[in-house]
Amino acid sequence: MRSVKLLFIISSFALYLNLSVGKEAKNLPKGHGAELGKHRESDGHVDVLTTIPSPQDFWDKYASIQKPVVFQGAAKNFPAQSLWTDSYLKKNYGDLEVKLEAKKEKDHVPVGDRGVGRDTIKSFLNSYVQKDSYMVTQLPDPLAKEVRILPCLMCGTFSERILEANLWLSSGGTKSMLHKDADNAINCLLNGTKNWILIHPENEENIPVAEGDKGYGGFAVLDVDQVNLLKYPNFTKVHWQYANMTAGDCLYLPYSYWHQVRSYGSKNMAVSVLFSRLTKFNSTGCKTAKLEYTPLSDINMVWTYPGHGPQTMGNLDPFEVKDSYLAALNEKNDGRITVDDLFEQYSEAKLYEDHPVIRKEIAQKVLNILDPDNKGFVTKDDVEALTVEKLKAVANVVDPDAANTEEYEHVIFGADEVRNAFEEGLEEGDGVLTLQKLIVKYQSLGGSEKVARELFAMLKPKNEEYATTEEVKKNLSDVLELYKKIRDDDKSGVFYEQHYREDKEIMTETLKENENIESKEPREEL
C-alpha cells in the first residue's frame, strides 16, 4: 500500500514538472493554489429553516439521510446569547478551566494559565484578543443552564443519545482543516459569523485522507489555503455546498460529513451539542413530550465536565461500544468474548500499534469491567446488562485522550528534552539552577511556567530561588519519570505534516513557473 502511494506521489510530482516547463504551465487546474472551494462551483447553500421541525420530520428529512440544515435564529432562544459577555463570563465562571488550541488547526498548542493547552476562562478572556489562542473545550457544567437543547431533539431516541456539549470561543480568524467528526452535532453560533464548506461522505473516495487516524473521525491532507490539485487531481470531482451562519443560527452537521470552517468577528463564540450516529429513530413518547427549548442542564447527557480536572471531550459513544460487542458476539460460534478476542480487536484497530504489552493490559482491564464475576469471558447477557456508567468506564480505558488531562505536558515532551533543559540551566548557572532559569528553559520547549514551577519544587531545594547541583542530581530522576509515559502515537498527524511540506514545495514551483511564463508572453495593445 505504501509503495503504491509513493509511486502516486512521484508520478504527480513528475506531472507538475512537465506542466511547469513550457507554455502549458498556465493551464493549471481550476482552483490549483487557491483556497478550498475554488476547484468547482458549489451546489448551493444548504437548506435554511425558520422554524424547528418536529423530531420525526427532522429524522425523516435530515438526520436519517445525513443532510445538513441551518435553523435560522434558533440560538436566539438561548440565555447565553445575551448573557455571555466577557465581563459576565469572567465574573461568574472565571475560575473554570478550559482547553486551548491554535487558531489554525494542527498548529502549535498555546500555553494558558493552567498549562499547555489549558487555561481558566478569566485568563483566556483577558488575553484572547492579542493571542493566537482558541478555546475549544468541553462545556463546563455550570454554564449548561444557559444553553438550550432544540425541541427536535427532545423526545425518542434523540433525547436518549445526547453525548456531550462543547464551547468554541476566539477573536475570529480561525480556520479548520477539511475533516469529518464521529458524531452528529448541532452547532449554534452566539457571536460573530462562520462560513462552512460541506462535503457529503459519498465524495470521500476523491478526498486525500490522512492515513493512521483511528475511529470514525478523520481529516484530509489538503492545505485549505492553497489546494494542490496537481498532487490530488481527483479532488476536482468533489461536490460541495456551503452554509453561512450569523449570530443566533444553528447548523445540523451530520456525522462523518466532511467540512471546513472559517470564523470571523472580533468575538466568535459557539456551542455544539453532539448526539449519536443513529441508524434508526424510535419516536416513542414524542406525541406527549414537551417539545420546547430545554436547558442543557436538565438533560441526562452522557459525558459531562464539572469545570476542573480531566475532560471527556471526544470520548467514545458508549452506546456504540455496546453495539460493537454485541455484533462481535453474534459472529462467535461459542457466544463468548475472551481477553484474546479483545486483544485481537484492538490490534486490528491499531490501538497502541507499537506496544502489544499495553494493548494486552487494556484488553484485560476491559474484560474485568465486562466480566465482574470473573468467568474469564463475556456473554451476550453480560453485555445486555451493562449500564451506561460501565460502558463509559470501558471507553475511558480504551480511548483516553492525554489532551483532556492536566498531565498533558508530561506526554507531549520527551524525558531527554526535559533533562537537557535542566542540564543546560545548571551549566549556564555555574552549578546552580535558579527557578527563573528553569522557567526560561522549559518555556523554550513550549512548556508552561506553571509546570516549570512544579518541576522545580520536585527538586526539594532548600532555597526557594535555586537548587544546587546535588539537589538536581538527587531528584531529577523523579522529574523525568513523569515524561516517560508511553503514548499512542498520532500517525495521522505525522502523515499530514509530511504531505503538507511536499505540497508547499510543489505549490511554490508550479505557481512561480506559471507566473514567469505568463509575464513573458506578449500582451495585446489596448
Short mmCIF file of C-alpha atoms in Angstrom, two decimals, residues 200-489:
data_model
loop_
_atom_site.label_atom_id
_atom_site.label_comp_id
_atom_site.label_asym_id
_atom_site.label_seq_id
_atom_site.Cartn_x
_atom_site.Cartn_y
_atom_site.Cartn_z
CA HIS A 200 -21.18 14.69 1.55
CA PRO A 201 -19.44 11.44 2.64
CA GLU A 202 -20.13 9.94 -0.80
CA ASN A 203 -17.26 12.14 -2.07
CA GLU A 204 -14.72 10.58 0.26
CA GLU A 205 -13.11 8.39 -2.40
CA ASN A 206 -11.82 11.59 -4.03
CA ILE A 207 -10.56 13.20 -0.81
CA PRO A 208 -6.90 12.60 0.20
CA VAL A 209 -7.43 11.33 3.75
CA ALA A 210 -4.56 11.24 6.25
CA GLU A 211 -3.50 7.69 6.98
CA GLY A 212 -3.30 6.42 10.53
CA ASP A 213 -6.39 8.07 12.02
CA LYS A 214 -8.48 5.90 14.31
CA GLY A 215 -12.23 5.76 14.76
CA TYR A 216 -14.91 7.40 12.66
CA GLY A 217 -13.31 10.84 12.51
CA GLY A 218 -10.53 11.88 10.17
CA PHE A 219 -9.02 14.72 8.19
CA ALA A 220 -7.69 15.49 4.72
CA VAL A 221 -4.06 16.31 3.96
CA LEU A 222 -5.09 19.30 1.85
CA ASP A 223 -3.77 22.75 2.65
CA VAL A 224 -7.10 24.60 2.82
CA ASP A 225 -5.41 27.89 1.86
CA GLN A 226 -3.62 26.52 -1.21
CA VAL A 227 -5.18 23.34 -2.53
CA ASN A 228 -2.73 21.24 -4.55
CA LEU A 229 -4.77 19.91 -7.46
CA LEU A 230 -1.72 18.54 -9.30
CA LYS A 231 -0.96 16.15 -6.49
CA TYR A 232 -4.65 15.46 -5.81
CA PRO A 233 -6.38 15.74 -9.23
CA ASN A 234 -9.38 13.66 -8.15
CA PHE A 235 -10.37 16.38 -5.72
CA THR A 236 -11.68 18.37 -8.71
CA LYS A 237 -14.57 15.87 -8.77
CA VAL A 238 -15.65 16.68 -5.21
CA HIS A 239 -19.04 18.39 -4.95
CA TRP A 240 -19.65 20.80 -2.10
CA GLN A 241 -22.24 23.02 -0.51
CA TYR A 242 -21.84 25.94 1.83
CA ALA A 243 -23.52 27.35 4.93
CA ASN A 244 -23.12 30.93 6.08
CA MET A 245 -24.07 31.46 9.71
CA THR A 246 -24.67 34.67 11.62
CA ALA A 247 -25.13 35.07 15.36
CA GLY A 248 -28.22 33.18 16.51
CA ASP A 249 -28.14 30.48 13.81
CA CYS A 250 -27.71 26.74 14.43
CA LEU A 251 -26.39 24.20 11.94
CA TYR A 252 -27.15 20.50 11.96
CA LEU A 253 -23.91 18.78 10.91
CA PRO A 254 -24.40 15.06 10.17
CA TYR A 255 -21.87 12.52 11.39
CA SER A 256 -18.98 11.75 9.02
CA TYR A 257 -19.83 14.82 6.93
CA TRP A 258 -16.67 16.47 5.63
CA HIS A 259 -16.42 20.15 6.49
CA GLN A 260 -14.08 23.10 6.75
CA VAL A 261 -14.92 26.16 8.85
CA ARG A 262 -13.69 29.74 8.98
CA SER A 263 -14.82 32.14 11.70
CA TYR A 264 -14.97 35.92 11.71
CA GLY A 265 -15.73 38.78 14.06
CA SER A 266 -13.91 40.37 17.00
CA LYS A 267 -15.58 37.75 19.19
CA ASN A 268 -16.69 34.44 17.74
CA MET A 269 -18.44 32.07 20.11
CA ALA A 270 -20.43 28.88 19.53
CA VAL A 271 -21.81 25.92 21.45
CA SER A 272 -22.17 22.49 19.91
CA VAL A 273 -24.26 19.60 21.21
CA LEU A 274 -23.32 16.12 19.99
CA PHE A 275 -25.62 13.13 19.63
CA SER A 276 -25.13 9.55 18.47
CA ARG A 277 -24.65 8.25 14.94
CA LEU A 278 -28.18 6.90 14.69
CA THR A 279 -29.32 4.43 12.05
CA LYS A 280 -32.92 4.33 13.25
CA PHE A 281 -35.24 6.54 15.29
CA ASN A 282 -37.78 5.39 17.86
CA SER A 283 -40.42 8.09 18.35
CA THR A 284 -41.90 6.55 21.50
CA GLY A 285 -43.13 9.33 23.77
CA CYS A 286 -42.95 12.06 21.14
CA LYS A 287 -46.72 12.55 20.96
CA THR A 288 -46.94 13.53 24.61
CA ALA A 289 -43.46 15.06 25.08
CA LYS A 290 -42.99 18.75 25.78
CA LEU A 291 -41.20 19.85 22.63
CA GLU A 292 -39.65 23.12 23.72
CA TYR A 293 -36.25 24.73 24.16
CA THR A 294 -34.93 22.93 27.24
CA PRO A 295 -31.96 23.86 29.47
CA LEU A 296 -28.98 21.63 28.74
CA SER A 297 -28.56 21.25 32.50
CA ASP A 298 -31.90 19.37 32.60
CA ILE A 299 -30.71 16.78 30.07
CA ASN A 300 -29.21 13.44 31.02
CA MET A 301 -26.12 13.97 28.87
CA VAL A 302 -23.62 11.10 28.68
CA TRP A 303 -20.33 12.97 29.05
CA THR A 304 -20.17 15.99 31.32
CA TYR A 305 -17.37 18.15 32.76
CA PRO A 306 -17.55 19.90 36.15
CA GLY A 307 -15.11 22.66 35.15
CA HIS A 308 -11.99 21.30 36.86
CA GLY A 309 -9.94 18.15 36.41
CA PRO A 310 -9.88 15.88 33.37
CA GLN A 311 -12.29 16.37 30.49
CA THR A 312 -14.02 13.68 28.45
CA MET A 313 -14.21 15.66 25.21
CA GLY A 314 -14.37 13.36 22.20
CA ASN A 315 -14.74 10.17 24.23
CA LEU A 316 -16.30 7.14 22.59
CA ASP A 317 -20.06 6.81 22.33
CA PRO A 318 -20.86 4.16 25.00
CA PHE A 319 -23.94 3.01 23.08
CA GLU A 320 -21.78 2.22 20.07
CA VAL A 321 -19.31 0.43 22.33
CA LYS A 322 -22.15 -1.83 23.44
CA ASP A 323 -23.33 -2.39 19.87
CA SER A 324 -19.81 -3.34 18.78
CA TYR A 325 -19.56 -6.05 21.45
CA LEU A 326 -22.99 -7.42 20.57
CA ALA A 327 -22.01 -7.54 16.89
CA ALA A 328 -18.78 -9.37 17.80
CA LEU A 329 -20.72 -11.89 19.89
CA ASN A 330 -23.08 -12.60 17.01
CA GLU A 331 -20.09 -13.76 14.97
CA LYS A 332 -18.76 -16.04 17.70
CA ASN A 333 -19.81 -19.68 17.49
CA ASP A 334 -19.39 -20.17 21.23
CA GLY A 335 -21.11 -16.86 22.10
CA ARG A 336 -18.17 -15.68 24.18
CA ILE A 337 -15.63 -12.86 24.12
CA THR A 338 -12.31 -13.52 25.84
CA VAL A 339 -9.32 -11.34 26.59
CA ASP A 340 -7.67 -12.72 23.45
CA ASP A 341 -10.65 -11.61 21.37
CA LEU A 342 -10.41 -8.11 22.81
CA PHE A 343 -6.67 -8.04 22.17
CA GLU A 344 -7.25 -9.04 18.55
CA GLN A 345 -9.93 -6.37 18.16
CA TYR A 346 -7.61 -3.66 19.49
CA SER A 347 -4.77 -4.92 17.30
CA GLU A 348 -6.95 -4.62 14.19
CA ALA A 349 -7.87 -1.09 15.29
CA LYS A 350 -4.11 -0.35 15.65
CA LEU A 351 -4.53 0.72 19.25
CA TYR A 352 -1.04 1.31 20.65
CA GLU A 353 0.17 -0.27 17.43
CA ASP A 354 3.81 -0.48 18.53
CA HIS A 355 3.09 -1.57 22.10
CA PRO A 356 1.44 -5.03 22.30
CA VAL A 357 2.06 -5.27 26.07
CA ILE A 358 -0.02 -2.14 26.69
CA ARG A 359 -2.67 -3.46 24.30
CA LYS A 360 -2.86 -6.67 26.33
CA GLU A 361 -3.19 -4.68 29.57
CA ILE A 362 -6.06 -2.67 28.09
CA ALA A 363 -7.80 -5.87 26.96
CA GLN A 364 -7.54 -7.30 30.47
CA LYS A 365 -8.86 -4.11 32.10
CA VAL A 366 -11.83 -4.10 29.75
CA LEU A 367 -12.59 -7.76 30.42
CA ASN A 368 -12.53 -7.05 34.17
CA ILE A 369 -15.23 -4.40 33.64
CA LEU A 370 -17.36 -6.54 31.33
CA ASP A 371 -16.95 -9.69 33.43
CA PRO A 372 -17.41 -8.74 37.10
CA ASP A 373 -17.98 -12.43 38.04
CA ASN A 374 -14.50 -13.37 36.79
CA LYS A 375 -15.75 -16.12 34.48
CA GLY A 376 -12.93 -15.35 32.08
CA PHE A 377 -15.30 -14.49 29.22
CA VAL A 378 -18.26 -12.27 28.35
CA THR A 379 -21.64 -13.38 27.03
CA LYS A 380 -24.47 -11.55 25.28
CA ASP A 381 -26.38 -11.40 28.58
CA ASP A 382 -23.39 -9.73 30.22
CA VAL A 383 -23.24 -7.06 27.52
CA GLU A 384 -27.02 -6.50 27.51
CA ALA A 385 -26.85 -5.90 31.27
CA LEU A 386 -24.14 -3.22 31.04
CA THR A 387 -25.12 0.18 32.42
CA VAL A 388 -24.10 3.41 30.73
CA GLU A 389 -21.64 4.02 33.56
CA LYS A 390 -19.96 0.67 32.94
CA LEU A 391 -19.77 1.40 29.22
CA LYS A 392 -18.25 4.80 29.97
CA ALA A 393 -15.64 3.07 32.12
CA VAL A 394 -14.75 0.87 29.13
CA ALA A 395 -14.49 3.94 26.87
CA ASN A 396 -12.15 5.63 29.35
CA VAL A 397 -9.83 2.62 29.29
CA VAL A 398 -9.86 2.05 25.53
CA ASP A 399 -9.66 5.59 24.19
CA PRO A 400 -8.23 8.09 26.69
CA ASP A 401 -7.05 11.42 25.29
CA ALA A 402 -3.99 12.90 27.01
CA ALA A 403 -5.08 16.37 25.87
CA ASN A 404 -8.10 16.02 28.16
CA THR A 405 -5.91 15.68 31.25
CA GLU A 406 -3.94 18.05 33.45
CA GLU A 407 -0.83 15.93 32.71
CA TYR A 408 -0.83 16.78 29.01
CA GLU A 409 2.64 18.35 29.20
CA HIS A 410 4.06 15.12 30.53
CA VAL A 411 3.01 13.44 27.29
CA ILE A 412 3.97 15.96 24.61
CA PHE A 413 7.57 16.43 25.78
CA GLY A 414 10.17 13.69 25.99
CA ALA A 415 12.33 12.89 29.03
CA ASP A 416 15.52 13.72 27.09
CA GLU A 417 14.24 17.20 26.18
CA VAL A 418 13.41 17.92 29.81
CA ARG A 419 16.74 16.54 31.04
CA ASN A 420 18.57 18.83 28.61
CA ALA A 421 16.63 21.84 29.92
CA PHE A 422 17.76 21.08 33.48
CA GLU A 423 21.37 20.35 32.49
CA GLU A 424 21.68 23.47 30.32
CA GLY A 425 20.25 25.56 33.16
CA LEU A 426 22.79 24.10 35.59
CA GLU A 427 25.68 24.68 33.20
CA GLU A 428 24.71 28.27 32.50
CA GLY A 429 24.30 28.89 36.23
CA ASP A 430 27.77 27.53 37.09
CA GLY A 431 26.40 24.61 39.06
CA VAL A 432 23.28 26.37 40.36
CA LEU A 433 19.84 26.05 38.77
CA THR A 434 17.67 29.04 39.52
CA LEU A 435 13.88 28.85 39.33
CA GLN A 436 13.80 31.63 36.75
CA LYS A 437 16.41 29.90 34.56
CA LEU A 438 14.40 26.66 34.62
CA ILE A 439 11.23 28.54 33.69
CA VAL A 440 13.00 30.10 30.69
CA LYS A 441 14.49 26.77 29.57
CA TYR A 442 11.23 24.87 29.99
CA GLN A 443 9.22 27.52 28.20
CA SER A 444 11.68 27.33 25.29
CA LEU A 445 10.47 23.74 24.80
CA GLY A 446 6.90 25.04 24.59
CA GLY A 447 6.07 24.26 28.22
CA SER A 448 4.28 26.38 30.80
CA GLU A 449 5.53 28.40 33.75
CA LYS A 450 3.04 26.57 35.98
CA VAL A 451 4.56 23.14 35.29
CA ALA A 452 8.12 24.51 35.38
CA ARG A 453 7.46 25.67 38.95
CA GLU A 454 6.03 22.26 39.84
CA LEU A 455 9.14 20.54 38.46
CA PHE A 456 11.43 22.87 40.40
CA ALA A 457 9.56 22.04 43.62
CA MET A 458 10.19 18.33 42.94
CA LEU A 459 13.93 19.02 43.34
CA LYS A 460 13.20 19.75 47.03
CA PRO A 461 15.60 22.72 47.13
CA LYS A 462 16.46 24.22 50.50
CA ASN A 463 16.42 27.63 48.89
CA GLU A 464 13.20 28.84 47.21
CA GLU A 465 15.06 30.56 44.38
CA TYR A 466 17.66 28.00 43.32
CA ALA A 467 18.70 24.34 43.51
CA THR A 468 22.24 23.05 43.87
CA THR A 469 23.89 20.51 41.59
CA GLU A 470 23.49 17.88 44.29
CA GLU A 471 19.76 18.57 44.66
CA VAL A 472 19.24 18.36 40.90
CA LYS A 473 21.19 15.11 40.57
CA LYS A 474 19.39 13.54 43.51
CA ASN A 475 15.84 14.33 42.37
CA LEU A 476 15.96 14.75 38.59
CA SER A 477 15.09 11.09 38.02
CA ASP A 478 11.75 11.63 39.79
CA VAL A 479 11.03 14.55 37.48
CA LEU A 480 11.90 12.58 34.35
CA GLU A 481 9.61 9.69 35.32
CA LEU A 482 6.69 11.99 34.61
CA TYR A 483 7.82 12.22 30.98
CA LYS A 484 8.28 8.53 30.30
CA LYS A 485 4.62 7.70 29.77
CA ILE A 486 4.07 5.72 26.58
CA ARG A 487 1.56 7.36 24.30
CA ASP A 488 -0.42 6.13 21.33
CA ASP A 489 1.41 7.90 18.50
#
